[in-house]
CSV table of C-alpha atoms in Angstrom, one decimal:
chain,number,residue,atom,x,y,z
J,1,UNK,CA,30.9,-36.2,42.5
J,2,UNK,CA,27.4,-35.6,42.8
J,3,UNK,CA,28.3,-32.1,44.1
J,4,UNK,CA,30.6,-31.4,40.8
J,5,UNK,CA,27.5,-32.2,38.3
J,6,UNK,CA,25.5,-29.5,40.1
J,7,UNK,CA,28.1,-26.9,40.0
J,8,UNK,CA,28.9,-28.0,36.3
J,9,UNK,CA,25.1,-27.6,35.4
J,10,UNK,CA,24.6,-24.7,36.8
J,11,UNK,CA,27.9,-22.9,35.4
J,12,UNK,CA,26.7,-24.3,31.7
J,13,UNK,CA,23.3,-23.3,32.7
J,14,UNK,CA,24.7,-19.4,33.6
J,15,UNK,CA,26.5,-19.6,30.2
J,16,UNK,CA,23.8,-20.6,28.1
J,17,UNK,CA,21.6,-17.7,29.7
J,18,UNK,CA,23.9,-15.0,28.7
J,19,UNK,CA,24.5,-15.8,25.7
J,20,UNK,CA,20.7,-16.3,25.4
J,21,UNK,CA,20.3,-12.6,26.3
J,22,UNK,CA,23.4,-11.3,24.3
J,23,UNK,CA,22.0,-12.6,20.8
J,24,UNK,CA,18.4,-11.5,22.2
J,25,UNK,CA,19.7,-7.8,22.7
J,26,UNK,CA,22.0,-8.0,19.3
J,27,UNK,CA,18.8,-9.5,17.4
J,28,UNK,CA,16.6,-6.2,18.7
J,29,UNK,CA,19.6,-4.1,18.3
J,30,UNK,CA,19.9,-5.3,14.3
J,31,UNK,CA,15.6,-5.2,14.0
J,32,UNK,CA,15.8,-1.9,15.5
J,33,UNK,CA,18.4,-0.6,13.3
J,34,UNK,CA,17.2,-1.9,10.1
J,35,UNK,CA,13.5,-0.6,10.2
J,36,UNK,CA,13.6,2.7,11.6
J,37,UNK,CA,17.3,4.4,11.4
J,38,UNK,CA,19.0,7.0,14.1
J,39,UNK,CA,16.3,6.4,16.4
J,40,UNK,CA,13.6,7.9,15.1
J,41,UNK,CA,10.6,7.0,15.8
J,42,UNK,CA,7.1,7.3,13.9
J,43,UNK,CA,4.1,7.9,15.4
J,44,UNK,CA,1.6,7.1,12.5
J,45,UNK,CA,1.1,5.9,9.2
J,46,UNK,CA,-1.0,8.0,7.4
J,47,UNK,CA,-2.4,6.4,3.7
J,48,UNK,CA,-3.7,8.0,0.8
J,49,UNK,CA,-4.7,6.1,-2.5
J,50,UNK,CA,-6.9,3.8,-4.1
J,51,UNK,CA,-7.9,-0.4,-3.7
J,52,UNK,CA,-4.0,-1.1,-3.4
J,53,UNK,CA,-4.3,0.7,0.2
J,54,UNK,CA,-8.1,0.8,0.7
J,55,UNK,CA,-8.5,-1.5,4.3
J,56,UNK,CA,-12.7,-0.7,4.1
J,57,UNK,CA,-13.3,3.0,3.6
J,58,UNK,CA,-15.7,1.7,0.6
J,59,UNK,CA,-18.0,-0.3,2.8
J,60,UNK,CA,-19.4,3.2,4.1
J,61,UNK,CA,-20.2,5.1,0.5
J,62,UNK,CA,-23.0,4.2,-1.9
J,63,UNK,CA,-20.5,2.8,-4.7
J,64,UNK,CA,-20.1,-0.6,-6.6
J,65,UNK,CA,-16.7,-0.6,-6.2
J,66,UNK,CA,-17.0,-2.9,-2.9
J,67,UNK,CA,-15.5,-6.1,-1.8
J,68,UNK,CA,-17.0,-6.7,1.6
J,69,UNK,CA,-18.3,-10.1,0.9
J,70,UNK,CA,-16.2,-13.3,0.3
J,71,UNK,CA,-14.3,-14.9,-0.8
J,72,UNK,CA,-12.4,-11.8,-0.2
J,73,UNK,CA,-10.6,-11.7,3.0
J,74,UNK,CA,-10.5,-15.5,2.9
J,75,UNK,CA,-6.9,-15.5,5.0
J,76,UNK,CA,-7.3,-12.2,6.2
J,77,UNK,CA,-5.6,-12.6,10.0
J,78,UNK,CA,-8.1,-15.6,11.7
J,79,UNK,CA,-9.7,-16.0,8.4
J,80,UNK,CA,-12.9,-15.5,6.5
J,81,UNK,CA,-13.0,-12.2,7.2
J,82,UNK,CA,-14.1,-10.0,4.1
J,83,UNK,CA,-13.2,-6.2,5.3
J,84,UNK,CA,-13.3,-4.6,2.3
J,85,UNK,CA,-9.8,-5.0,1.6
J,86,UNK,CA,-9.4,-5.8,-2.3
J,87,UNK,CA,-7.1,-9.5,-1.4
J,88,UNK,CA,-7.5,-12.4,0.4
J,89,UNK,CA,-5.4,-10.7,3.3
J,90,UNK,CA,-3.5,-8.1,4.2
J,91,UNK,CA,-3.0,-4.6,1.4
J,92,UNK,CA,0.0,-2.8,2.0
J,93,UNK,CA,-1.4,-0.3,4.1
J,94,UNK,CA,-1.2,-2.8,6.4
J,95,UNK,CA,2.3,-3.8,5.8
J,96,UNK,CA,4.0,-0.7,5.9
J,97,UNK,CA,2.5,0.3,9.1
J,98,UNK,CA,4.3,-3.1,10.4
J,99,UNK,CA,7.3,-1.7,8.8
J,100,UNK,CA,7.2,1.0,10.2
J,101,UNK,CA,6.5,-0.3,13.6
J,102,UNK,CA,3.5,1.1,14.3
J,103,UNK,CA,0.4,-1.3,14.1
J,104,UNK,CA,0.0,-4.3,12.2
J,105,UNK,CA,-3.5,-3.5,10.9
J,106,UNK,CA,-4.3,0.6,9.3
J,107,UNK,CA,-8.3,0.9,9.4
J,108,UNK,CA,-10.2,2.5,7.2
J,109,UNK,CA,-10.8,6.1,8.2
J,110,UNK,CA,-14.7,5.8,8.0
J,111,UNK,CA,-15.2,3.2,10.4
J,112,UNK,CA,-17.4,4.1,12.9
J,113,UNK,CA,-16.3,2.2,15.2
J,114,UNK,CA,-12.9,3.9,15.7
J,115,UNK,CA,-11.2,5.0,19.0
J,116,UNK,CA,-8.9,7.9,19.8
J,117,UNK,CA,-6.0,5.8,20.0
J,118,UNK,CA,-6.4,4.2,16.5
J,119,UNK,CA,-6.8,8.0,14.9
J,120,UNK,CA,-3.8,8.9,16.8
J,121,UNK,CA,-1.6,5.6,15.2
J,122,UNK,CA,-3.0,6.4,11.9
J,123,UNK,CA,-5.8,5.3,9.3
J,124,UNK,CA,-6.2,5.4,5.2
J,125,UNK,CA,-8.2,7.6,3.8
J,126,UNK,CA,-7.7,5.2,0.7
J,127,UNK,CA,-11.0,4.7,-1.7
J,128,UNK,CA,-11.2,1.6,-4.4
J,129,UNK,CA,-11.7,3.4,-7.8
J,130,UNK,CA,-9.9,6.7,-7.2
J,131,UNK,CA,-7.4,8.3,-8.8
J,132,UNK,CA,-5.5,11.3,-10.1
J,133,UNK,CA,-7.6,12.2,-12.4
J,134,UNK,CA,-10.8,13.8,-10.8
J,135,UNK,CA,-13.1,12.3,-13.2
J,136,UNK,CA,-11.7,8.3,-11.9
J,137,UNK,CA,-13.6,8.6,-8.9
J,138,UNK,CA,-16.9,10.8,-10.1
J,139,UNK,CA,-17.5,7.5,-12.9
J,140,UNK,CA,-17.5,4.9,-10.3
J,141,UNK,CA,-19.1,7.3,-6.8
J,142,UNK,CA,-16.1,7.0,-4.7
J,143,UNK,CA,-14.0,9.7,-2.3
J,144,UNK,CA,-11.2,11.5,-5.0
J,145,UNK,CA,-8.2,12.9,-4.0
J,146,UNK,CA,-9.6,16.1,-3.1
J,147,UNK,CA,-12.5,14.1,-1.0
J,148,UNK,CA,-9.7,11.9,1.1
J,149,UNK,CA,-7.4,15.6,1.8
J,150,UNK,CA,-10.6,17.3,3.1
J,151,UNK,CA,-11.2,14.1,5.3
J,152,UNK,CA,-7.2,14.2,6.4
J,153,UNK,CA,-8.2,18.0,8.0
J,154,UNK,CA,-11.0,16.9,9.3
J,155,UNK,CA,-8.8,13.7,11.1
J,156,UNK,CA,-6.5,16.7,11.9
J,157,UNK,CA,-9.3,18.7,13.9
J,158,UNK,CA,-10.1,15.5,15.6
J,159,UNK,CA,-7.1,14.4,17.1
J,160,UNK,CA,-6.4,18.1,18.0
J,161,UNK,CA,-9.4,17.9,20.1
J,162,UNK,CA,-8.0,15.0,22.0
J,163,UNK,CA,-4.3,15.5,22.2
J,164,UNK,CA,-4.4,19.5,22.2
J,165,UNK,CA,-2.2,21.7,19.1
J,166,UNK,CA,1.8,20.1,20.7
J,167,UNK,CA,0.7,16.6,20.4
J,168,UNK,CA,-0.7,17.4,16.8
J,169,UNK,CA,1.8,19.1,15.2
J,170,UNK,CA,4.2,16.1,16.0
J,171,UNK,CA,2.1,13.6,14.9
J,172,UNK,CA,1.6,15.5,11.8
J,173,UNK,CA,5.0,16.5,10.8
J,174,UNK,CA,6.8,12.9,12.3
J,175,UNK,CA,4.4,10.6,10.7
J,176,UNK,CA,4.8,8.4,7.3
J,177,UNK,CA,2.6,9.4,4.9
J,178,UNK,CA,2.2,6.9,1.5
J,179,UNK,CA,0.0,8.1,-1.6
J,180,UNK,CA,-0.7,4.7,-4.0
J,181,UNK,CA,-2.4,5.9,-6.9
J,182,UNK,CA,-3.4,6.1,-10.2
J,183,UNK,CA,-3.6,3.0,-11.9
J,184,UNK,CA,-7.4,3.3,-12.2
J,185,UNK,CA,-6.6,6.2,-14.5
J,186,UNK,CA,-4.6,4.3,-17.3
J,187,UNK,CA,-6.6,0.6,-17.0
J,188,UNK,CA,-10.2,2.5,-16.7
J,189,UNK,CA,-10.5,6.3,-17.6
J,190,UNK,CA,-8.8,6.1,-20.3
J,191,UNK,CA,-8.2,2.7,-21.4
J,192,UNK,CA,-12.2,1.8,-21.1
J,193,UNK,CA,-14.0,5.0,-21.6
J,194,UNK,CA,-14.2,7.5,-24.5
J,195,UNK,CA,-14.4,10.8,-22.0
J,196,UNK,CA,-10.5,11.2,-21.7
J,197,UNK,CA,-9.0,9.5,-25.2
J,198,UNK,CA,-11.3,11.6,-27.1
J,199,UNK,CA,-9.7,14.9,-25.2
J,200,UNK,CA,-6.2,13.6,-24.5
J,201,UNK,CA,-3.1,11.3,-26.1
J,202,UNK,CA,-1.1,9.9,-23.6
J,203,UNK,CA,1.8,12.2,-22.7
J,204,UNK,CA,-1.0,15.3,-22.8
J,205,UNK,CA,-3.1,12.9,-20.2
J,206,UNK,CA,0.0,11.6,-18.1
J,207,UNK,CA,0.5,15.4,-18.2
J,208,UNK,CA,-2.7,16.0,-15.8
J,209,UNK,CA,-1.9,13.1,-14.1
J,210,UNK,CA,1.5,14.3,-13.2
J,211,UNK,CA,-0.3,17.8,-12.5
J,212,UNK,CA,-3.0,16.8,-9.9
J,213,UNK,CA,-0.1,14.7,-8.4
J,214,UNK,CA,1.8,17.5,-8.1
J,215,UNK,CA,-1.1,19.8,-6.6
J,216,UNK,CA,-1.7,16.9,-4.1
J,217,UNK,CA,1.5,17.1,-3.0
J,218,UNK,CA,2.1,20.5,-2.4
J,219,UNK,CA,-1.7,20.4,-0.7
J,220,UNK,CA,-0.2,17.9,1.7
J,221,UNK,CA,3.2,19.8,2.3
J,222,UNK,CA,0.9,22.9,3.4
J,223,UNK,CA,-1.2,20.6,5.7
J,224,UNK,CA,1.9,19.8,7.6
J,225,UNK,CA,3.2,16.6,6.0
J,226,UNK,CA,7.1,16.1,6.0
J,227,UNK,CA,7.8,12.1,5.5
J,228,UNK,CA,5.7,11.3,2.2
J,229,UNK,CA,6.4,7.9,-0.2
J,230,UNK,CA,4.8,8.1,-3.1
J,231,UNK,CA,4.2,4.8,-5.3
J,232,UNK,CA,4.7,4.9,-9.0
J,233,UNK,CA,2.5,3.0,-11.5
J,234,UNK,CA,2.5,-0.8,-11.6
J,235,UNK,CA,3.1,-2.6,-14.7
J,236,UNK,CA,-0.4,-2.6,-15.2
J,237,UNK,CA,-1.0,-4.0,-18.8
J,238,UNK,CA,0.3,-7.2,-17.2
J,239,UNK,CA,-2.3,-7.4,-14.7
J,240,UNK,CA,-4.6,-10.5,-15.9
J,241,UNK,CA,-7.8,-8.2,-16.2
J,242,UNK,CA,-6.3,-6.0,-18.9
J,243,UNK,CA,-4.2,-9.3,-20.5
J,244,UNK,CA,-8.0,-10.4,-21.0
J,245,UNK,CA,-9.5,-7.4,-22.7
J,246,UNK,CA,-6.7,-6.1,-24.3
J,247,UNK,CA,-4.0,-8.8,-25.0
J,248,UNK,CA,-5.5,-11.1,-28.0
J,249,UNK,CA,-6.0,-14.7,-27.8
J,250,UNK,CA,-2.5,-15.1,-26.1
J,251,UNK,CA,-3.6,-12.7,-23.6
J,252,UNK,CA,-0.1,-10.9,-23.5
J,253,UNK,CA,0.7,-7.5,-21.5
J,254,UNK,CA,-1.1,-5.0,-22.8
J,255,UNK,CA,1.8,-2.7,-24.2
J,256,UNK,CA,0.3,0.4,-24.3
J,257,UNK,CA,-1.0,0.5,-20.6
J,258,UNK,CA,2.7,-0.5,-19.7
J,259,UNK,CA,3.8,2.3,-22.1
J,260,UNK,CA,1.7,4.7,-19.8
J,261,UNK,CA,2.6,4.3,-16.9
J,262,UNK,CA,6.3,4.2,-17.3
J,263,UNK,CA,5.6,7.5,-19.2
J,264,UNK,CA,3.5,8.7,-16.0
J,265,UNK,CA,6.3,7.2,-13.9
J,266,UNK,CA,8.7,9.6,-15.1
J,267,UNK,CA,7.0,12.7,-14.9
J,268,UNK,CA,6.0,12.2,-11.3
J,269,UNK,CA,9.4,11.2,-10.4
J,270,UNK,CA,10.3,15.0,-12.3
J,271,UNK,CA,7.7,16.4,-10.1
J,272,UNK,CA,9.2,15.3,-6.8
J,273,UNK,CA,12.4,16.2,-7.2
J,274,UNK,CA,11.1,19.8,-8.3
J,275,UNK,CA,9.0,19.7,-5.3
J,276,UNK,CA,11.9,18.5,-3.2
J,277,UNK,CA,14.0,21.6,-4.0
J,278,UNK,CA,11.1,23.7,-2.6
J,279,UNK,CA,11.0,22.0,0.4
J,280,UNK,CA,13.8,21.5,1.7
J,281,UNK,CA,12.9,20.2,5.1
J,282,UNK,CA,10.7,17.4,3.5
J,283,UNK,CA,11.6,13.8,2.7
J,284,UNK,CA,9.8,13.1,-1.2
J,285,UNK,CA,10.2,9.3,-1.5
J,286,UNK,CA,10.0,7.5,-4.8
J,287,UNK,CA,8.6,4.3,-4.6
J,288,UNK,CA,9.2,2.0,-7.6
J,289,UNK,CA,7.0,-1.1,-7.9
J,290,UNK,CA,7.0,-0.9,-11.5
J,291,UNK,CA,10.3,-3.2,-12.1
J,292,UNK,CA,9.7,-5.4,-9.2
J,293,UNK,CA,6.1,-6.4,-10.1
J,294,UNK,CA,7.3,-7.1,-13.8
J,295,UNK,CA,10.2,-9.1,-12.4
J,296,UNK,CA,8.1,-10.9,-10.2
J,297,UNK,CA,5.3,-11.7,-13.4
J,298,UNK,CA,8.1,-12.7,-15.9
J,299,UNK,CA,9.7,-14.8,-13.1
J,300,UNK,CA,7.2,-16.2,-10.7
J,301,UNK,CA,9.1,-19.5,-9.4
J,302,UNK,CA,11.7,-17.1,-8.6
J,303,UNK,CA,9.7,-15.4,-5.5
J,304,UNK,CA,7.9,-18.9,-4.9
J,305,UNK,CA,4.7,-18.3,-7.4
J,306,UNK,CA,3.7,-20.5,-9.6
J,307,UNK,CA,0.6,-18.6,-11.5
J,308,UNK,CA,1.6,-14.8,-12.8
J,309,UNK,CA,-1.6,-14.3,-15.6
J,310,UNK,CA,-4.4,-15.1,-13.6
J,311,UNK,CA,-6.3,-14.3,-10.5
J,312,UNK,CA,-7.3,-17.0,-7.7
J,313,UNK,CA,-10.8,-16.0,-7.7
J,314,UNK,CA,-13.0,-17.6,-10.6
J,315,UNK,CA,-11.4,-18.4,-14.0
J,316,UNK,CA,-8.8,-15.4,-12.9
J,317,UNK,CA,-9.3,-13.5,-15.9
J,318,UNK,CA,-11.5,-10.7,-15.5
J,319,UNK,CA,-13.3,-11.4,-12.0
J,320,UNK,CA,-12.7,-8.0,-9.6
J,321,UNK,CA,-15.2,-6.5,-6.8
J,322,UNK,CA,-18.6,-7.8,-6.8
J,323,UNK,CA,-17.5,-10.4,-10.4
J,324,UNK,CA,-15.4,-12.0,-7.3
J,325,UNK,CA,-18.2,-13.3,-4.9
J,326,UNK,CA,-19.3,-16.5,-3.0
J,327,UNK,CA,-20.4,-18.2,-6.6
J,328,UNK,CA,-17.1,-17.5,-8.2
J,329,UNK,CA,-17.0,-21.3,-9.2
J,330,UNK,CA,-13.2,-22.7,-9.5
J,331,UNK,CA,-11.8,-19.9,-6.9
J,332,UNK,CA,-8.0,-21.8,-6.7
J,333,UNK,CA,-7.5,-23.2,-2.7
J,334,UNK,CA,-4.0,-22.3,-2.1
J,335,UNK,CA,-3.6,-18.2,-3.2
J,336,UNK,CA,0.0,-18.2,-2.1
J,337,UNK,CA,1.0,-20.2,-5.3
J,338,UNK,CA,-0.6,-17.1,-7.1
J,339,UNK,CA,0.7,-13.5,-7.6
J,340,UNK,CA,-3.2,-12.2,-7.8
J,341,UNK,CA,-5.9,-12.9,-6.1
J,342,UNK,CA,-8.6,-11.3,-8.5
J,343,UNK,CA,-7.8,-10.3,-12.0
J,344,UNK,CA,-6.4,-6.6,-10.8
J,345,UNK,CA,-5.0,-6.8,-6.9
J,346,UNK,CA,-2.0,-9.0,-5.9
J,347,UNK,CA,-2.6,-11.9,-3.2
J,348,UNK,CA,-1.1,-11.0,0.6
J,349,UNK,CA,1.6,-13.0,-0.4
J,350,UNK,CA,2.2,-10.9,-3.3
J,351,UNK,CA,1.7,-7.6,-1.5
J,352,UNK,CA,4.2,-9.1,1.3
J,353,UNK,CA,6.7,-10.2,-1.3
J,354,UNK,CA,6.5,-6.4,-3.4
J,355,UNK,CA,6.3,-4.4,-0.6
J,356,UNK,CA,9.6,-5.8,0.9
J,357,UNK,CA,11.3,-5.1,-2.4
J,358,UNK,CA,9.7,-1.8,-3.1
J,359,UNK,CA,10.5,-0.1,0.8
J,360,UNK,CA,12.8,-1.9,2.5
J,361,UNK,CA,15.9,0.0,0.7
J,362,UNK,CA,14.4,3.3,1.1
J,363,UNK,CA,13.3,3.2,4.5
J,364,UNK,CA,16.3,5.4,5.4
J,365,UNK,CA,15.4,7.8,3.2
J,366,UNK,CA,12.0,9.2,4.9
J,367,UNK,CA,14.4,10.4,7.9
């Protein structure tokens, strides 16, 4: 009898085992599948943009626009670690190179402290307070479009070095490239200042917007770049910061900044497919985090928020950069119940929750 249990066991034992490994093999088979289609694989993540995908690169330039201090980075991996990324946590740098499977964190490209192998995975090039307009990043002394491309051929020249001219060109032409950009433009250039609205209405200035994106593009294309997402603007006359200045008493969504971008939104969308017919062997990706973002701010319980018009840090009304520091008094303790962590950048939570709706469908479509 004693005998039969053991044989029992161990046949149930067998059983269980397989099947253990079946659904392990069918769970990387579905994982597999879903992320990166046809087996393709990427070999970096490659970031250009502004404080949505800046992991630190404004630590190293003499600029105001910093966040290296807390409470920023308050639940950024082991916690308490301000690195310069505008949130609490993670940007989306970071999350798309997970996507993507290469790396959970993207550094900044100016850290010094960078190794061959993390240059050859992929860095942002990203700078809080930059935009498509030149003159975004002159008013606040941070690296432009035009200063991030020159440092992308210089990251070219380095890893060419290391690997040799093969290695290179594959990592060039395989890798994902993401350009998030141009908010600045509408909430600051020419929302807050007199330098562009005095020279430009809004479709003339969405017009140079749409240009310099356009030029960037085409820069990119000719350094070598196949696979490149581009994000469209935010909803960003809901973003609490410009609710505060320009929404009234009510602090409603400041229509006209809205008005903007969707205007902007569809021009650049007209410029990538232009530029798509040109270049036939590229993927031009379209990234919409307009609608989502507006979805997720008329209907925060729905995606497990309960605060959509004001930041964590401090009252959450206009706090952002150095206004969001260690003396920030009422800074909320739980930032997941909030869609913004300062009054302009989205809480890891929120970045996790956008970026899954924004990319996740059009994965496919960079291959």
């Amino acid at each position: 009898m004693k005998l039969l249990c053991q044989k029992l066991v161990s046949k149930w034992f067998l059983v269980i085992t397989l099947w253990c490994c079946l659904i392990a093999i069918i769970f990387q088979i579905h994982v597999s599948t879903a992320s990166l289609p046809n087996n393709e694989t990427v070999p970096a993540v490659i970031v250009f943009g502004d404080s949505i995908v800046d992991p630190g690169n404004n630590n190293y330039i003499t600029t105001i626009v910093k966040c290296d201090f807390p409470p920023y980075g308050r639940d950024f991996v082991g916690g308490n670690q301000p690195t310069g990324r505008f949130s609490n946590g993670l940007v989306p740098s970071d999350i798309i190179a997970a996507k993507f499977g290469v790396k959970k964190l993207l550094p900044p490209y100016l850290d010094p402290n960078l190794q061959t192998q993390d240059l050859l995975t992929g860095v942002s090039f990203a700078s809080g307070g930059a935009g498509y307009d030149p003159l975004t990043a002159e008013l606040v002394s941070v690296m432009s479009l035009s200063d991030q491309l020159e440092m992308f051929k210089e990251y070219i020249k380095k890893i060419n070095d290391a690997v040799g001219e093969y290695r290179t060109a594959t990592i060039v032409s395989k890798s994902i490239y993401i350009i998030c950009i141009g908010s600045d433009d509408i909430a600051n250039t020419y929302a807050q200042t007199p330098l562009r609205s005095a020279q430009y209405d809004i479709p003339s200035y969405t017009d140079l917007m749409a240009s310099e994106a356009s030029n960037f593009l085409q820069e990119l294309y000719g350094l070598g770049a196949r696979r490149i997402g581009v994000f469209g603007l935010p909803s960003i006359g809901c973003v609490p910061s410009q609710r505060t200045i320009g929404g009234g008493l009510d602090r409603a969504c400041l229509d006209s900044s809205n008005q903007a971008a969707t205007l902007f939104n569809s021009k650049l969308t007209s410029q990538m497919d232009a530029l798509g017919k040109r270049f036939s062997d590229a993927r031009l990706v379209y990234l919409d985090c307009y609608t989502p973002l507006l979805d997720m701010i008329q209907n925060p319980a729905k995606y497990g928020f309960e605060e959509a018009e004001r930041g964590c840090c401090g009252t959450g009304n206009i706090e952002v950069s150095i206004l969001c520091n260690p003396y920030s008094i009422s800074t909320c303790t739980n930032s997941s119940n909030y869609i913004f962590w300062d009054s302009y950048h989205p809480t890891e939570k929120a970045y996790d929750v956008l970026s899954t709706m924004v990319l996740d469908n059009k994965i496919k479509d960079f291959f």
